[in-house]
């Protein structure tokens, strides 16, 4: 991507969010658009594929706080396609709202790994030869594109972890020409950039900017006989199936990053990252609350009133026995320690057991007689007396 593209592309518009959007709003907008334009959902639709790339590129920048800050500052500095001098006049650095060391130095490495954009080295790499300091001798290695995929797990797989196959499609070195772009494997050096893949242009006031060479698209080589498969680009769409390990304890909607599992890089550059969005199917018995599992257990009226021991099911293991205290009220929650979801440190959360007192619809004659005797024995006891007392005093 050229400096001009980086400055002039409106990534906020691409995702349909305002410039003051929160991280959560950016994340929500990206996921919605990614699902809509994902290549797997739009097979054979080139426009949808291009739109997906554009969406991913925007998320790579805006989804990473450091890169978003650099992007906003770059647009403020080069907002009209040219350098904006500070109060000191043309050629003067003036007063900027960011550290010049970050701009002209090596830059902070992008922790979020925005592979599609290729800005891993910060603004120092983006502006390259600014102030005569950057790459004018050779083409820089290109980091591979980040890939995003989705997977749906069962409730048990999410709690215990699972290895799942993922079929992914991304750009990779063309197999037909071994990535050279030339069907004979003999590309020539680009005469415009002399093989560097970059060209410098004057920015005024003694400044210079470095952009990828338009003639060779930043590759430094031009195909003499363009490969029919990749049209001379050296890159082609590649599909592959990968076995991916989803760690135990993932939750619904969680986004997992797998370093180096994305698209291969160019000219010795590292591979991009793979992001997997996890969806979890509900369980008919168990629920989830952070690292704890939840379950509702029915108990009889005598069990709740008199107390006793009850057996409770666990996820994938033998049942546990819990002691029910006498006079246990409906809705009370008890804890079975170590029977919940797996945490990041390998320990387990707890199983939260909620008691639900059941009322029988049909009674046998002995049961009815016993309840009648109980009612006679408790004549004069009004469980609602405190309720009316509190209501009257309020």
XYZ file of C-alpha atoms in Angstrom:
394
model
C 0.000 0.000 0.000
C 1.325 3.456 -0.892
C 1.632 6.357 1.490
C -1.067 8.098 -0.530
C -3.467 5.153 -0.075
C -2.761 4.979 3.640
C -3.466 8.673 4.103
C -6.436 9.012 1.777
C -8.362 5.804 2.464
C -11.224 6.430 4.861
C -11.304 3.239 6.913
C -14.072 4.632 9.109
C -16.266 4.925 6.032
C -15.335 1.395 4.952
C -16.673 -0.006 8.248
C -19.540 2.491 8.415
C -18.592 3.863 11.825
C -17.972 7.435 13.043
C -14.429 8.656 13.723
C -15.065 8.621 17.461
C -16.356 5.027 17.424
C -15.393 2.861 20.383
C -13.411 -0.360 20.026
C -16.601 -2.330 20.670
C -18.468 -0.461 17.905
C -15.626 -1.067 15.443
C -15.492 -4.741 16.378
C -19.274 -5.131 15.988
C -19.312 -3.388 12.603
C -16.409 -5.482 11.323
C -17.944 -8.793 12.360
C -21.253 -7.921 10.724
C -19.619 -6.944 7.423
C -17.129 -9.848 7.511
C -19.962 -12.365 7.801
C -21.846 -10.698 4.945
C -18.908 -10.555 2.521
C -16.883 -13.621 3.604
C -15.641 -15.596 0.536
C -17.172 -18.808 1.901
C -20.606 -17.145 1.841
C -20.067 -15.541 -1.583
C -18.298 -18.197 -3.615
C -17.302 -16.964 -7.054
C -18.234 -13.355 -6.280
C -15.108 -11.302 -7.005
C -16.698 -8.056 -5.833
C -17.603 -9.574 -2.474
C -14.051 -10.892 -2.144
C -12.578 -7.439 -2.834
C -15.021 -5.915 -0.360
C -13.974 -8.497 2.265
C -10.305 -7.587 1.742
C -11.138 -3.897 2.130
C -13.104 -4.604 5.328
C -10.262 -6.722 6.741
C -7.735 -4.005 5.901
C -9.841 -1.392 7.689
C -10.181 -3.628 10.745
C -6.429 -4.260 10.820
C -5.865 -0.522 11.242
C -8.835 0.611 13.333
C -9.006 -2.536 15.442
C -5.498 -1.974 16.819
C -5.286 1.085 19.146
C -1.668 1.861 18.204
C -2.283 1.620 14.475
C -5.491 3.576 14.730
C -3.580 6.361 16.525
C -0.894 6.348 13.821
C -3.554 6.395 11.103
C -5.445 9.304 12.663
C -2.217 11.255 13.138
C -1.055 10.533 9.599
C -4.359 11.747 8.162
C -4.144 14.855 10.306
C -0.588 15.467 9.060
C -1.170 14.541 5.406
C -4.902 15.132 5.330
C -4.951 16.860 1.907
C -2.441 14.594 0.241
C 0.491 16.872 1.092
C 2.680 17.676 4.056
C 1.232 20.180 6.518
C 4.015 22.292 8.081
C 3.694 23.405 11.659
C 3.622 26.944 12.961
C 7.319 27.372 12.112
C 6.518 27.659 8.413
C 7.395 25.495 5.383
C 9.997 22.870 6.106
C 9.666 23.338 9.840
C 8.535 20.504 12.062
C 6.542 22.973 14.128
C 4.372 21.484 16.838
C 2.864 18.042 16.335
C 0.542 16.077 18.574
C 2.745 13.001 18.451
C 6.353 11.993 19.041
C 8.648 12.570 16.049
C 10.715 9.631 17.242
C 7.720 7.396 16.584
C 7.244 8.886 13.116
C 10.796 8.762 11.836
C 12.197 5.941 13.939
C 11.568 2.242 13.679
C 8.006 2.607 14.940
C 6.087 0.390 17.296
C 5.471 -3.061 16.038
C 1.782 -3.722 15.555
C 0.691 -6.019 18.331
C -2.550 -6.851 16.545
C -0.705 -8.112 13.476
C -2.498 -6.235 10.671
C -1.184 -8.358 7.832
C -3.433 -7.141 5.039
C -2.194 -3.606 5.381
C 1.495 -4.371 5.786
C 2.202 -1.640 8.347
C 4.048 -3.873 10.810
C 6.859 -1.351 11.326
C 4.816 1.718 12.191
C 4.893 5.086 10.411
C 8.665 4.892 10.049
C 8.165 2.099 7.512
C 5.105 3.686 5.918
C 6.872 6.940 5.057
C 10.164 5.161 4.335
C 12.484 7.815 2.950
C 10.992 10.790 4.783
C 13.886 13.183 5.616
C 16.157 11.013 3.451
C 16.188 8.219 5.996
C 14.421 5.254 4.457
C 14.578 2.293 2.102
C 15.862 3.305 -1.291
C 18.142 0.339 -1.876
C 15.957 -2.747 -1.891
C 12.370 -3.937 -1.706
C 11.219 -4.703 1.797
C 9.853 -8.141 2.696
C 6.066 -8.163 2.777
C 4.128 -9.668 5.622
C 1.390 -12.069 4.590
C -2.276 -11.180 4.814
C -4.255 -11.892 7.972
C -7.113 -14.343 7.541
C -10.320 -14.546 9.533
C -12.484 -17.625 9.790
C -15.345 -18.874 11.947
C -16.007 -22.154 13.693
C -19.007 -23.531 15.577
C -18.357 -25.776 18.583
C -20.590 -27.825 20.777
C -20.927 -26.679 24.378
C -18.683 -29.533 25.566
C -15.999 -28.808 22.930
C -15.883 -25.161 24.022
C -15.406 -26.150 27.670
C -12.909 -28.964 27.102
C -11.129 -27.697 23.949
C -11.146 -29.275 20.496
C -9.142 -29.695 17.294
C -11.207 -28.718 14.270
C -10.520 -28.590 10.512
C -10.719 -25.149 8.898
C -10.755 -24.606 5.154
C -9.238 -21.233 4.311
C -8.697 -19.232 1.150
C -5.954 -16.611 0.842
C -3.298 -15.140 -1.440
C -0.113 -17.210 -1.704
C 2.854 -17.498 -4.098
C 1.532 -18.722 -7.437
C 2.368 -22.414 -7.909
C 2.262 -22.196 -11.705
C 5.207 -19.765 -11.852
C 6.742 -20.420 -8.421
C 5.844 -16.896 -7.382
C 7.930 -15.193 -10.080
C 4.945 -13.907 -12.078
C 6.665 -15.089 -15.269
C 5.566 -18.330 -16.900
C 9.173 -19.016 -17.950
C 10.467 -18.180 -14.480
C 12.696 -15.394 -15.830
C 11.269 -12.004 -14.805
C 13.385 -8.906 -15.515
C 14.406 -6.207 -13.083
C 12.011 -3.256 -13.076
C 13.733 -0.314 -14.842
C 11.694 2.264 -12.936
C 12.754 1.286 -9.398
C 15.878 -0.730 -10.412
C 14.640 -3.741 -8.483
C 14.006 -1.981 -5.171
C 10.216 -2.035 -5.471
C 10.121 1.580 -4.252
C 10.335 5.034 -5.793
C 10.989 8.350 -4.074
C 9.202 11.573 -4.850
C 9.774 15.090 -3.573
C 7.396 16.333 -0.931
C 8.488 19.963 -0.964
C 10.648 21.789 1.548
C 13.488 19.304 1.122
C 11.352 16.319 2.110
C 10.967 13.113 0.155
C 8.414 10.319 0.331
C 8.846 6.699 -0.682
C 6.028 4.788 -2.387
C 5.771 1.275 -3.811
C 6.674 1.310 -7.487
C 3.554 1.449 -9.670
C 5.292 -0.177 -12.617
C 6.098 -3.445 -10.819
C 3.530 -3.116 -7.978
C 6.312 -3.043 -5.423
C 7.817 -6.397 -6.432
C 10.992 -5.059 -8.070
C 10.469 -7.491 -10.967
C 8.416 -7.397 -14.151
C 7.262 -10.536 -15.934
C 8.446 -10.777 -19.544
C 5.887 -13.481 -20.239
C 3.128 -12.986 -17.634
C 1.880 -16.146 -15.980
C -1.654 -16.956 -17.136
C -2.682 -18.032 -13.650
C -1.612 -14.968 -11.658
C -1.456 -12.457 -14.555
C 2.135 -11.612 -13.666
C 1.491 -10.697 -10.029
C 3.242 -13.750 -8.596
C 0.306 -14.261 -6.208
C -2.719 -16.498 -6.656
C -5.716 -17.578 -4.636
C -4.897 -20.693 -2.647
C -7.223 -22.914 -0.612
C -6.019 -25.164 2.172
C -7.384 -27.119 5.095
C -5.717 -26.720 8.470
C -6.241 -28.567 11.743
C -6.655 -25.858 14.354
C -6.567 -26.414 18.101
C -9.212 -24.377 19.927
C -8.151 -23.989 23.573
C -10.361 -25.142 26.426
C -12.634 -22.602 28.049
C -13.441 -20.442 25.005
C -16.717 -18.539 25.097
C -19.283 -17.710 22.433
C -18.131 -14.812 20.230
C -14.491 -15.022 21.344
C -11.843 -14.146 18.706
C -8.703 -16.283 18.853
C -5.431 -15.207 17.263
C -3.062 -17.850 15.877
C 0.270 -16.251 14.997
C 1.858 -17.132 11.656
C -1.093 -19.236 10.467
C -2.337 -16.698 7.920
C -1.305 -16.114 4.307
C 2.392 -16.610 3.396
C 4.567 -13.508 3.095
C 6.514 -12.251 0.067
C 10.247 -11.852 -0.474
C 11.034 -13.552 2.814
C 8.379 -11.723 4.812
C 6.618 -13.494 7.688
C 3.220 -15.111 7.323
C 0.136 -13.277 8.534
C -2.029 -14.366 11.439
C -5.213 -16.399 11.541
C -8.150 -15.067 13.541
C -10.860 -17.559 14.450
C -14.245 -16.340 15.708
C -15.837 -19.030 17.885
C -19.562 -19.736 18.062
C -20.848 -22.101 20.749
C -24.072 -24.120 20.550
C -26.204 -24.109 23.711
C -26.449 -27.179 25.983
C -29.836 -28.648 26.978
C -28.825 -28.948 30.657
C -25.820 -26.770 31.442
C -25.202 -23.037 31.116
C -22.097 -20.889 31.394
C -21.197 -17.929 33.594
C -17.575 -16.875 33.083
C -15.451 -19.856 34.204
C -18.356 -21.471 36.056
C -20.969 -23.835 34.688
C -24.583 -23.588 35.830
C -27.346 -26.165 36.241
C -30.853 -26.085 37.712
C -31.797 -29.173 39.768
C -35.391 -30.006 40.776
C -35.964 -31.189 44.376
C -39.098 -32.390 46.149
C -40.888 -30.454 48.870
C -39.819 -32.971 51.586
C -36.167 -32.730 50.412
C -36.249 -28.960 50.635
C -38.051 -28.924 53.998
C -36.281 -31.807 55.724
C -32.898 -31.681 53.961
C -30.952 -34.601 52.580
C -28.431 -35.547 49.918
C -29.048 -35.073 46.178
C -27.077 -36.222 43.140
C -26.188 -33.590 40.566
C -24.965 -34.284 36.985
C -21.628 -32.835 35.790
C -20.426 -32.112 32.263
C -18.655 -35.181 30.927
C -17.982 -36.679 34.353
C -19.638 -38.696 37.135
C -22.381 -37.042 39.200
C -21.546 -35.315 42.468
C -23.483 -35.519 45.741
C -24.497 -32.306 47.467
C -25.911 -31.970 50.965
C -29.199 -30.117 51.045
C -29.693 -28.273 54.376
C -33.143 -28.489 56.039
C -35.373 -25.591 55.062
C -33.657 -24.939 51.739
C -35.657 -22.261 49.900
C -36.550 -22.383 46.230
C -33.874 -20.721 44.039
C -30.975 -21.227 46.425
C -27.607 -21.744 44.658
C -24.958 -24.149 45.920
C -21.428 -24.694 44.623
C -19.650 -27.861 43.466
C -16.011 -26.775 43.360
C -13.764 -27.693 40.435
C -16.595 -28.943 38.198
C -16.792 -25.903 35.912
C -15.032 -24.741 32.737
C -11.273 -24.906 32.222
C -9.433 -21.651 32.962
C -6.366 -20.331 31.122
C -4.079 -21.582 33.883
C -5.470 -25.122 33.590
C -7.583 -25.009 36.744
C -11.353 -25.317 36.643
C -14.182 -23.088 37.722
C -17.131 -24.342 39.759
C -20.528 -25.827 39.019
C -23.275 -23.545 40.349
C -26.305 -25.630 41.317
C -29.639 -23.808 41.649
C -32.417 -25.602 43.555
C -35.909 -25.623 42.085
C -38.609 -26.953 44.428
C -41.187 -28.911 42.439
C -44.891 -29.053 43.261
C -46.598 -32.316 42.229
C -49.620 -31.968 39.955
C -51.161 -35.338 40.855
C -51.185 -36.708 44.401
C -51.779 -40.254 45.556
C -54.256 -40.753 48.399
C -51.501 -41.371 51.026
C -49.640 -38.285 49.848
C -52.792 -36.170 49.997
C -53.568 -37.444 53.501
C -50.023 -36.618 54.617
C -50.286 -33.059 53.266
C -53.686 -32.587 54.920
C -52.143 -33.676 58.204
C -49.294 -31.208 57.664
C -51.739 -28.391 56.992
C -53.650 -29.171 60.179
C -50.398 -29.250 62.131
C -49.420 -25.785 60.888
C -52.749 -24.004 61.390
C -52.111 -20.438 62.554
C -48.759 -20.093 60.771
C -48.972 -17.375 58.143
C -45.936 -17.153 55.836
C -47.244 -13.828 54.466
C -47.548 -12.039 57.812
C -44.145 -10.333 57.501
C -45.015 -9.293 53.960
C -48.141 -7.407 55.039
C -46.337 -5.961 58.023
C -43.562 -4.573 55.848
C -46.076 -3.255 53.295
C -48.020 -1.414 55.961
C -44.927 0.143 57.524
C -43.476 1.388 54.229
